[in-house]
PDB file of C-alpha atoms in Angstrom:
ATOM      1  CA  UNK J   1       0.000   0.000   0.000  1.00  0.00           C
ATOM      2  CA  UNK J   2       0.850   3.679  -0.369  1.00  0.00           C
ATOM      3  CA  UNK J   3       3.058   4.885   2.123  1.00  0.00           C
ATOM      4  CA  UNK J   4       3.897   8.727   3.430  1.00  0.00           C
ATOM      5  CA  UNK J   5       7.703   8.799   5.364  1.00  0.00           C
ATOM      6  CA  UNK J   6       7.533  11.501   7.673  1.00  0.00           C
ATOM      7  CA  UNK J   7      11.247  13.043   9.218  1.00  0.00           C
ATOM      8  CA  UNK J   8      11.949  13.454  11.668  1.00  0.00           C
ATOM      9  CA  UNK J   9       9.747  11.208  13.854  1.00  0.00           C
ATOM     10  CA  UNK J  10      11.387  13.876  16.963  1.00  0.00           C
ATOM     11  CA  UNK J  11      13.338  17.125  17.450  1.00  0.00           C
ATOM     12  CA  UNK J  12      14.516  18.809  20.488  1.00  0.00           C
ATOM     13  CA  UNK J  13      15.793  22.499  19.553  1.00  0.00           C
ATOM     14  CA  UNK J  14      16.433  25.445  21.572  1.00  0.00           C
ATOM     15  CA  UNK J  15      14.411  28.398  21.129  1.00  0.00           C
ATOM     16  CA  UNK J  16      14.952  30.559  18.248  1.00  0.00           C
ATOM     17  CA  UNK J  17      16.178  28.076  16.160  1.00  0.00           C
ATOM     18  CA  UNK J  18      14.204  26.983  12.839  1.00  0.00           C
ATOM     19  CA  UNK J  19      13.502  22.990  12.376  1.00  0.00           C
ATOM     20  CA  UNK J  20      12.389  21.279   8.961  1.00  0.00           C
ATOM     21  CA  UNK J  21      10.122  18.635   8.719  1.00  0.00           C
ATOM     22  CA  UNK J  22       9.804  16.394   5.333  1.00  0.00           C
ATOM     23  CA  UNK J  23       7.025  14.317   4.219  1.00  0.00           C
ATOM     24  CA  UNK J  24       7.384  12.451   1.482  1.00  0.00           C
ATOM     25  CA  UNK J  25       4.984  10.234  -0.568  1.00  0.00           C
ATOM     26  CA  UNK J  26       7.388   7.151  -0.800  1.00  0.00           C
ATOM     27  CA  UNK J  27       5.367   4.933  -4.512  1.00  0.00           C
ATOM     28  CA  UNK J  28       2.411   7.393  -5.258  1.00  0.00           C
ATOM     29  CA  UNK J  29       2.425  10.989  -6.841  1.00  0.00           C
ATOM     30  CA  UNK J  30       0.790  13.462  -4.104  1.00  0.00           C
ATOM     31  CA  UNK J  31      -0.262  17.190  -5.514  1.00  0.00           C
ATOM     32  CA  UNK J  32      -1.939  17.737  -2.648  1.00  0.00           C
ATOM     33  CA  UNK J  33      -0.348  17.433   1.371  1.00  0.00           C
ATOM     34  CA  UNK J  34      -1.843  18.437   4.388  1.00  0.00           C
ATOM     35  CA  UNK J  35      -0.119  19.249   7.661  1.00  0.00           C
ATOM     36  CA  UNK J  36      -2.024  19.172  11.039  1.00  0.00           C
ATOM     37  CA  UNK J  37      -1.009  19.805  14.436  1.00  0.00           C
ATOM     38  CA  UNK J  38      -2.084  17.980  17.607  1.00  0.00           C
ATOM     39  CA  UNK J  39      -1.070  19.549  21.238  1.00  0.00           C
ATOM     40  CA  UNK J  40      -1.135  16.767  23.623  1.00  0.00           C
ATOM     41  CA  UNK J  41      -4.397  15.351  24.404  1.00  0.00           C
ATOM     42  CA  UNK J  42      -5.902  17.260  22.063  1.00  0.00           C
ATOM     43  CA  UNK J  43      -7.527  16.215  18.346  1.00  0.00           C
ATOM     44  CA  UNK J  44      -5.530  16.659  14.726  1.00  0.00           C
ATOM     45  CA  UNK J  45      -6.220  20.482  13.786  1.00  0.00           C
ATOM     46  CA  UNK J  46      -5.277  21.055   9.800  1.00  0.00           C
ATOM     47  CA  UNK J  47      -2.397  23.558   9.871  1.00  0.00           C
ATOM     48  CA  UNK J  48      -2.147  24.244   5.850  1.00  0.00           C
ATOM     49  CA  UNK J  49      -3.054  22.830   2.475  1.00  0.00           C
ATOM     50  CA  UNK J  50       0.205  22.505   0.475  1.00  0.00           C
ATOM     51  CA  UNK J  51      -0.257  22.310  -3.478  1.00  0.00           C
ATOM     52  CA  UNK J  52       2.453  21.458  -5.737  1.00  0.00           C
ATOM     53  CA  UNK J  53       4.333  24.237  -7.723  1.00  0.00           C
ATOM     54  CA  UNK J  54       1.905  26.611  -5.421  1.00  0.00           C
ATOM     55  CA  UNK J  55       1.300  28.450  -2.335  1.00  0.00           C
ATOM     56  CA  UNK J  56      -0.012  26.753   0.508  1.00  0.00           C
ATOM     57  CA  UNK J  57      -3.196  27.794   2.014  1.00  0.00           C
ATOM     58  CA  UNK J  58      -3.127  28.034   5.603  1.00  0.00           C
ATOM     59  CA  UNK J  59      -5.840  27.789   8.305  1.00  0.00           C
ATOM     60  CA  UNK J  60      -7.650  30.863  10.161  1.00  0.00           C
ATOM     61  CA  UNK J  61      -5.318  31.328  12.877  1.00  0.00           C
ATOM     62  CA  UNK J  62      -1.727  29.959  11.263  1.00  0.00           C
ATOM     63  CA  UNK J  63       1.454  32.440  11.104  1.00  0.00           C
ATOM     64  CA  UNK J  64       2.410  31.658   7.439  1.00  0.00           C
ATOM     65  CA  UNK J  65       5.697  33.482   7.795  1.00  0.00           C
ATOM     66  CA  UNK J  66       6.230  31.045  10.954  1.00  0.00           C
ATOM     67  CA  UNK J  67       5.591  27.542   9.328  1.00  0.00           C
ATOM     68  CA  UNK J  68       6.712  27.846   6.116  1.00  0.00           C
ATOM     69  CA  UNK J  69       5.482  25.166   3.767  1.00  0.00           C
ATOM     70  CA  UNK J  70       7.127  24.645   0.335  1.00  0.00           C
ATOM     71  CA  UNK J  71       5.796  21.763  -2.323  1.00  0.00           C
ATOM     72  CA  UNK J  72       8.310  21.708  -4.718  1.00  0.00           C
ATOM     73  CA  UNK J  73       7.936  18.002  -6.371  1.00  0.00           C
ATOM     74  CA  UNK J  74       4.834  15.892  -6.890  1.00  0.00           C
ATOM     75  CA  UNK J  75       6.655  13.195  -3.234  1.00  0.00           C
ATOM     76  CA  UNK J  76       7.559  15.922  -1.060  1.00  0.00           C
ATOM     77  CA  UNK J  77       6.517  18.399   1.379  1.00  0.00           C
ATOM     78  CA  UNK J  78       8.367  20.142   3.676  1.00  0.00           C
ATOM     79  CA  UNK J  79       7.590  22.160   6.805  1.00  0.00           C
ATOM     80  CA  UNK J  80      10.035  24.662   8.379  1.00  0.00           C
ATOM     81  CA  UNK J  81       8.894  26.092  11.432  1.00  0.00           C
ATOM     82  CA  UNK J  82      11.265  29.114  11.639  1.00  0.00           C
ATOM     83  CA  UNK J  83      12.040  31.030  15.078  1.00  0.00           C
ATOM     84  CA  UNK J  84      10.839  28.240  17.119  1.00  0.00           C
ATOM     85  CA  UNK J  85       9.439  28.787  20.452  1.00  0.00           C
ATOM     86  CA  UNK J  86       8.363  26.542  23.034  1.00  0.00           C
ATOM     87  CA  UNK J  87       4.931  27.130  22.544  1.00  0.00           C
ATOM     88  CA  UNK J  88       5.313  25.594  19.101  1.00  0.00           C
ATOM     89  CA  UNK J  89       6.281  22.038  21.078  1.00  0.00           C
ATOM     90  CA  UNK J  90       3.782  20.175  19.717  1.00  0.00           C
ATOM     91  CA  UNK J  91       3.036  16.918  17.285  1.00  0.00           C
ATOM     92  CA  UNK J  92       2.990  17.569  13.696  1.00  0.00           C
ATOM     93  CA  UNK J  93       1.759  15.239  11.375  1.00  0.00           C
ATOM     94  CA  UNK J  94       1.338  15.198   7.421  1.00  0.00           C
ATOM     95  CA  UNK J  95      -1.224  13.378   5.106  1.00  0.00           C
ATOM     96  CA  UNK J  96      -0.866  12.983   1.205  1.00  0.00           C
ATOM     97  CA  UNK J  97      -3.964  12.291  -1.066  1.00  0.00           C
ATOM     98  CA  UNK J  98      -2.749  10.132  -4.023  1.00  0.00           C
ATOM     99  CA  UNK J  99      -3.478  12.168  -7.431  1.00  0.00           C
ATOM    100  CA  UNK J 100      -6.811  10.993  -8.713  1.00  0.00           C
ATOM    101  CA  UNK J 101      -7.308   8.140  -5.279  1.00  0.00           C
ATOM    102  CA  UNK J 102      -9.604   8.998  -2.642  1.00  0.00           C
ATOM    103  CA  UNK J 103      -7.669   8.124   0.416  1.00  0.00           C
ATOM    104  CA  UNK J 104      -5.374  10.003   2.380  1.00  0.00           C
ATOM    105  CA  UNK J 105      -2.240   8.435   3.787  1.00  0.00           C
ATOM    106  CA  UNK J 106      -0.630   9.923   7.074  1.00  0.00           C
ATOM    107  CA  UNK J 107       2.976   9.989   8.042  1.00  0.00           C
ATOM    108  CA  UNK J 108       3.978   9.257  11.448  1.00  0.00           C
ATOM    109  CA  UNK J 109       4.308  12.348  13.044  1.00  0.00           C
ATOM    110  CA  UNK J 110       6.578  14.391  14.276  1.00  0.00           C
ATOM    111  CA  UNK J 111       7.624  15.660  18.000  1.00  0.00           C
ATOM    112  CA  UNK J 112       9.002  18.401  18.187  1.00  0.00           C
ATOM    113  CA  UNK J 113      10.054  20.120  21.581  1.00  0.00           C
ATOM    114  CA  UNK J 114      11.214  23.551  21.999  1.00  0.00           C
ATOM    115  CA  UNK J 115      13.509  24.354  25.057  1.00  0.00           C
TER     116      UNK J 115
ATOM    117  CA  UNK D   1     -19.705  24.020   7.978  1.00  0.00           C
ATOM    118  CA  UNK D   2     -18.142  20.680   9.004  1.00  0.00           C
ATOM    119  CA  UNK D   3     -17.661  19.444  12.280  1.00  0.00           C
ATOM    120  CA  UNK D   4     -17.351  16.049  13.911  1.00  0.00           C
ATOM    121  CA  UNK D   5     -18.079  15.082  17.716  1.00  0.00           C
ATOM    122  CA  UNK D   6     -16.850  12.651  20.019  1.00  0.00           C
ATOM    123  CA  UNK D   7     -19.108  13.301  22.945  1.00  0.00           C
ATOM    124  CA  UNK D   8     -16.857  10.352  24.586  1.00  0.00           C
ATOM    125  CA  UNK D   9     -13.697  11.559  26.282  1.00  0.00           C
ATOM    126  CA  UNK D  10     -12.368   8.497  28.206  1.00  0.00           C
ATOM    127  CA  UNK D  11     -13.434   5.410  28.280  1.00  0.00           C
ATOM    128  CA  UNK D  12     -11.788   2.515  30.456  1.00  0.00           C
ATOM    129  CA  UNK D  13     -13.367  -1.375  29.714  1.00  0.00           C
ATOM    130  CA  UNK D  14     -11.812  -4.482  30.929  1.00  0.00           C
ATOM    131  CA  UNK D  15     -10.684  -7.017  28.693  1.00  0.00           C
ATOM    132  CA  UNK D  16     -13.230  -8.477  26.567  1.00  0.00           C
ATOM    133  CA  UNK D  17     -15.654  -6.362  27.226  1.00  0.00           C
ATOM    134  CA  UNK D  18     -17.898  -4.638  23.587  1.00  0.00           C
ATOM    135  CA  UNK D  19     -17.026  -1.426  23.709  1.00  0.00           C
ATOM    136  CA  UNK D  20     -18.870   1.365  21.155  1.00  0.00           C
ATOM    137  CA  UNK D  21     -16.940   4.683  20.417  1.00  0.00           C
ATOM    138  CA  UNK D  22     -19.478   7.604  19.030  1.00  0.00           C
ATOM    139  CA  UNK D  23     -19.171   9.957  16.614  1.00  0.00           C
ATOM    140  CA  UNK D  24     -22.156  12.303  15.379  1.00  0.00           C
ATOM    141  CA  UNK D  25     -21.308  14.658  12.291  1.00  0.00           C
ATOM    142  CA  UNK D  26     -22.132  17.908  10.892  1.00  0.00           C
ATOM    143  CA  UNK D  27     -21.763  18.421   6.692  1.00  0.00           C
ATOM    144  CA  UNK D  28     -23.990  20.481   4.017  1.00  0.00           C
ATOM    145  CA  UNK D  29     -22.527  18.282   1.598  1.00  0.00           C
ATOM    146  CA  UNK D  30     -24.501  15.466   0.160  1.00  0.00           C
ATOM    147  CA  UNK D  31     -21.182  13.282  -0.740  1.00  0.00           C
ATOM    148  CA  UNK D  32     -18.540  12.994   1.626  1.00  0.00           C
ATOM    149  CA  UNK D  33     -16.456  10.438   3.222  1.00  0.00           C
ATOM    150  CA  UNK D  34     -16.276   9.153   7.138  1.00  0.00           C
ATOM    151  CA  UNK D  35     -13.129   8.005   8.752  1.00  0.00           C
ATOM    152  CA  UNK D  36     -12.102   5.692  11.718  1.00  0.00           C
ATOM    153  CA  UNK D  37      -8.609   6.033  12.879  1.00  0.00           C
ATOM    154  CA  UNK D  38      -6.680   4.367  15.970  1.00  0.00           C
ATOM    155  CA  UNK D  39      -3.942   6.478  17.010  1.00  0.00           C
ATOM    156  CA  UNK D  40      -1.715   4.151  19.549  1.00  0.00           C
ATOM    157  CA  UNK D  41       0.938   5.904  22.079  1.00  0.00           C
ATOM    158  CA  UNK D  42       3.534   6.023  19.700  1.00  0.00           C
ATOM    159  CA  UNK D  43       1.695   8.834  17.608  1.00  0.00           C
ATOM    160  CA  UNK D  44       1.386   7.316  14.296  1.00  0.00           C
ATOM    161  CA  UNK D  45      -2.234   7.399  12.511  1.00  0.00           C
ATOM    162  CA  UNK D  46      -3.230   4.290  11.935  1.00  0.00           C
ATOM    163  CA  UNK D  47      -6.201   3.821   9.275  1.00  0.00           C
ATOM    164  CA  UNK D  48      -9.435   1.703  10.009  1.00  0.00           C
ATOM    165  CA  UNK D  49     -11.753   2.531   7.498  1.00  0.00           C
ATOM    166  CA  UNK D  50     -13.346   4.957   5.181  1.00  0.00           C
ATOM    167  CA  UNK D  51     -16.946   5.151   4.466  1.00  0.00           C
ATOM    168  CA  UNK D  52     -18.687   7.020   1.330  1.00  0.00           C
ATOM    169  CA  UNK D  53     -21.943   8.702   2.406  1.00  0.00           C
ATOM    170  CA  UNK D  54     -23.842   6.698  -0.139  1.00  0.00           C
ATOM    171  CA  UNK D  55     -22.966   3.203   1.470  1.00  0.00           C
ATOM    172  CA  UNK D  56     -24.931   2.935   4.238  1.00  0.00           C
ATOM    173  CA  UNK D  57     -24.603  -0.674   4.473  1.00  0.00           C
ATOM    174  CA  UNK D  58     -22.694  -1.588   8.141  1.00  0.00           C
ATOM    175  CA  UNK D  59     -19.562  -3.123   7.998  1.00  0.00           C
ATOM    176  CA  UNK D  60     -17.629  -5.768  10.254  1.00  0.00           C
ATOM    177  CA  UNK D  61     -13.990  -6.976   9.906  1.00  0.00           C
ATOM    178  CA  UNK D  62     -13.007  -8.904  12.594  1.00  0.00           C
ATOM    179  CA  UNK D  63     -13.631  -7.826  15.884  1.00  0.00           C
ATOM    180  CA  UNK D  64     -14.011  -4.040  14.828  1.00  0.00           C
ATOM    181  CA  UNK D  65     -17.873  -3.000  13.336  1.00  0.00           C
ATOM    182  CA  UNK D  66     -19.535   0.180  12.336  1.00  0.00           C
ATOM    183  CA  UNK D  67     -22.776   1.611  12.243  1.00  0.00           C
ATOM    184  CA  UNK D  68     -23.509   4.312   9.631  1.00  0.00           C
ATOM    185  CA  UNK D  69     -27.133   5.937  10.316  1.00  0.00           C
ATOM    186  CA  UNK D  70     -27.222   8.831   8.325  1.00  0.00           C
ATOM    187  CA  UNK D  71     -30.796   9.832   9.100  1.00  0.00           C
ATOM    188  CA  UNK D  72     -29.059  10.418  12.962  1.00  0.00           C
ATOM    189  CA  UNK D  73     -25.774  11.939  11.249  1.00  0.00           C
ATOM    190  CA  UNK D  74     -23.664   9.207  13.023  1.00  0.00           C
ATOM    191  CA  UNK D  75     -20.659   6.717  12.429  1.00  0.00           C
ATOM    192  CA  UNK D  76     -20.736   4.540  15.219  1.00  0.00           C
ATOM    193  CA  UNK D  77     -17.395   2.107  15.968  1.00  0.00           C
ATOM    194  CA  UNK D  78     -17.881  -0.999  18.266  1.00  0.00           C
ATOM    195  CA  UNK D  79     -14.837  -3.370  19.365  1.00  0.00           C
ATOM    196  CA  UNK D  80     -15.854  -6.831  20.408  1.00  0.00           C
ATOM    197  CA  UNK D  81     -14.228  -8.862  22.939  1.00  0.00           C
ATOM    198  CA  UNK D  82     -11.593  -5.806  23.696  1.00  0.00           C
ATOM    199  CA  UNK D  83      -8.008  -6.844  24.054  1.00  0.00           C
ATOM    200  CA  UNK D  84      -5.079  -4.161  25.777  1.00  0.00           C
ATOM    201  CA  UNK D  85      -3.913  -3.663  22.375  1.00  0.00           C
ATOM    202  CA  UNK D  86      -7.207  -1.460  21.408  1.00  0.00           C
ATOM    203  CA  UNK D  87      -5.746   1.001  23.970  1.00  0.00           C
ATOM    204  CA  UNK D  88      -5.347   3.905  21.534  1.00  0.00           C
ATOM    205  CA  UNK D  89      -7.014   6.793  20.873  1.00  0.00           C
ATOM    206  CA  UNK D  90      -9.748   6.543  17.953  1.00  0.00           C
ATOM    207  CA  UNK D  91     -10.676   9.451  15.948  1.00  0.00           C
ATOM    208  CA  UNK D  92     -13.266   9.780  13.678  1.00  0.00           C
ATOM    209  CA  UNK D  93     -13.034  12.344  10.460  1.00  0.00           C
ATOM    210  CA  UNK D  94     -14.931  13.823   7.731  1.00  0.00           C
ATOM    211  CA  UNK D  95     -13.949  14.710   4.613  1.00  0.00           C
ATOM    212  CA  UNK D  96     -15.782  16.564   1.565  1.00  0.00           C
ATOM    213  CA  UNK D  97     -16.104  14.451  -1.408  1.00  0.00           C
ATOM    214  CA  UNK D  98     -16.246  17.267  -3.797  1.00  0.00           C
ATOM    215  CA  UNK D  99     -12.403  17.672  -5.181  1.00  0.00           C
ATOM    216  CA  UNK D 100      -9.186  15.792  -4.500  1.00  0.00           C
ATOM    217  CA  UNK D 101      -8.165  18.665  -2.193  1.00  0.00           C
ATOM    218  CA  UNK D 102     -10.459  18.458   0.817  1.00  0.00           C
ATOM    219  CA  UNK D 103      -8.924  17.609   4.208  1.00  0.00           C
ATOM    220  CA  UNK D 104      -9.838  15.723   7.023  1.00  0.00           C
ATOM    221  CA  UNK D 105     -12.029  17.471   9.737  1.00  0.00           C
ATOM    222  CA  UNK D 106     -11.135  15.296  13.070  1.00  0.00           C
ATOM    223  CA  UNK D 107     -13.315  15.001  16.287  1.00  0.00           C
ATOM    224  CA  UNK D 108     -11.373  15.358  19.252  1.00  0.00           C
ATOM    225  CA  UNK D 109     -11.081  11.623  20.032  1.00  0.00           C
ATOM    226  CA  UNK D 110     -11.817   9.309  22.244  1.00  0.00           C
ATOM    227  CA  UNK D 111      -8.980   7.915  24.699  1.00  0.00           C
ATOM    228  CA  UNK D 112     -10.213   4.012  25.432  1.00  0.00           C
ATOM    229  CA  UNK D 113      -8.340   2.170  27.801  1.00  0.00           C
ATOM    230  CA  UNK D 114      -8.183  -1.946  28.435  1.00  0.00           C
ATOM    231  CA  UNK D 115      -7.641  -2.945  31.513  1.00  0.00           C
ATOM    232  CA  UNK D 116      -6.356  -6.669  31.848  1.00  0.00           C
TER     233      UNK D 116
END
């Protein structure tokens, strides 16, 4: 089956640094990727929509200048959160839709912690 | 709007015990797609099904069933005989069926704990 590699699966970086996280579609072309955020204990919350060879769209609420998405190829995503703080500690996780294939696939997540 | 709800915070069962996690959902859209997933400690999303809105029909694989009522706008998940491996967190999600570039509108989960 179609999988999504997420990495890394955690980060620890002091504040003020930026971190990148990758998510690629490993045997399936993915225009579109999705990156959601989950604090502990809490439920998935969509972060951005990224599009291939476009802008992302982010959610109501999301610093665009913060998490900076780029789509550059058809397998891979990336997500830079840039100036982290440690109120940006959180799980982030990213889902691919196969071009033309309703399902989404998820990658395993990332932790990332902010000291 | 969409919006999914998992009225069920916590719920703790001992071992093979039926246990039935709810979800109730909110769409305008006449086509759309319902999700089940198990999300163990380790983080990862793991996928149990996805249901179109037109296939109503209930479905059972192994010890896992659900129960699609759309006249009550619910997606109901039942484990038989629950083992400690079922302790996860299950969400359920929505999705528009409209274009290939919907996401997934999660409820907030339900934590279920086995208890030997």
């Amino acid at each position: 089956g179609a999988v999504v590699s997420q990495h890394p699966s955690w980060v620890i970086c002091k504040s003020g640094t930026s971190v990148k996280i990758e998510c690629r579609s490993l045997d399936f072309q993915a225009t579109t990727m999705f990156w959601y955020r989950q604090f502990p204990k809490q439920s998935l919350m969509l972060m951005a929509t990224s599009n291939e060879g476009s802008k992302a769209t982010y959610e109501q609420g999301v610093e665009k200048d913060k998490f900076l998405i780029n789509h550059a190829s058809l397998t891979l995503s990336t997500l830079t959160v840039t100036s982290a703080h440690p109120e940006d500690s959180s799980f982030y996780i990213c889902s691919a839709r196969e071009t033309g294939v309703e399902k989404l696939f998820f990658g395993s997540g990332t932790q990332l912690s902010v000291l | 709007a969409q919006k999914v709800t998992q009225a069920q915070t916590e719920i703790s069962v001992v071992e093979k015990e039926d246990v039935t996690l709810d979800c109730v959902y909110e769409t305008r859209d006449t086509t759309y797609y319902l999700f089940w997933y198990k999300q163990p400690p380790s983080g990862e999303l793991v996928f149990l099904i996805r249901r179109n809105s037109f296939d109503e029909q209930n479905e059972i694989s192994g010890r896992y069933s659900w129960n699609f009522q759309k006249s009550t706008s619910s997606f109901n998940f039942t484990i038989t005989a629950s083992q400690v491996v079922d302790s996860a967190v299950y969400f359920c999600a929505l999705s528009e069926a409209r274009s290939g570039n919907t996401p997934l509108v999660f409820g907030k989960g339900t934590r279920l704990s086995v208890i030997a």
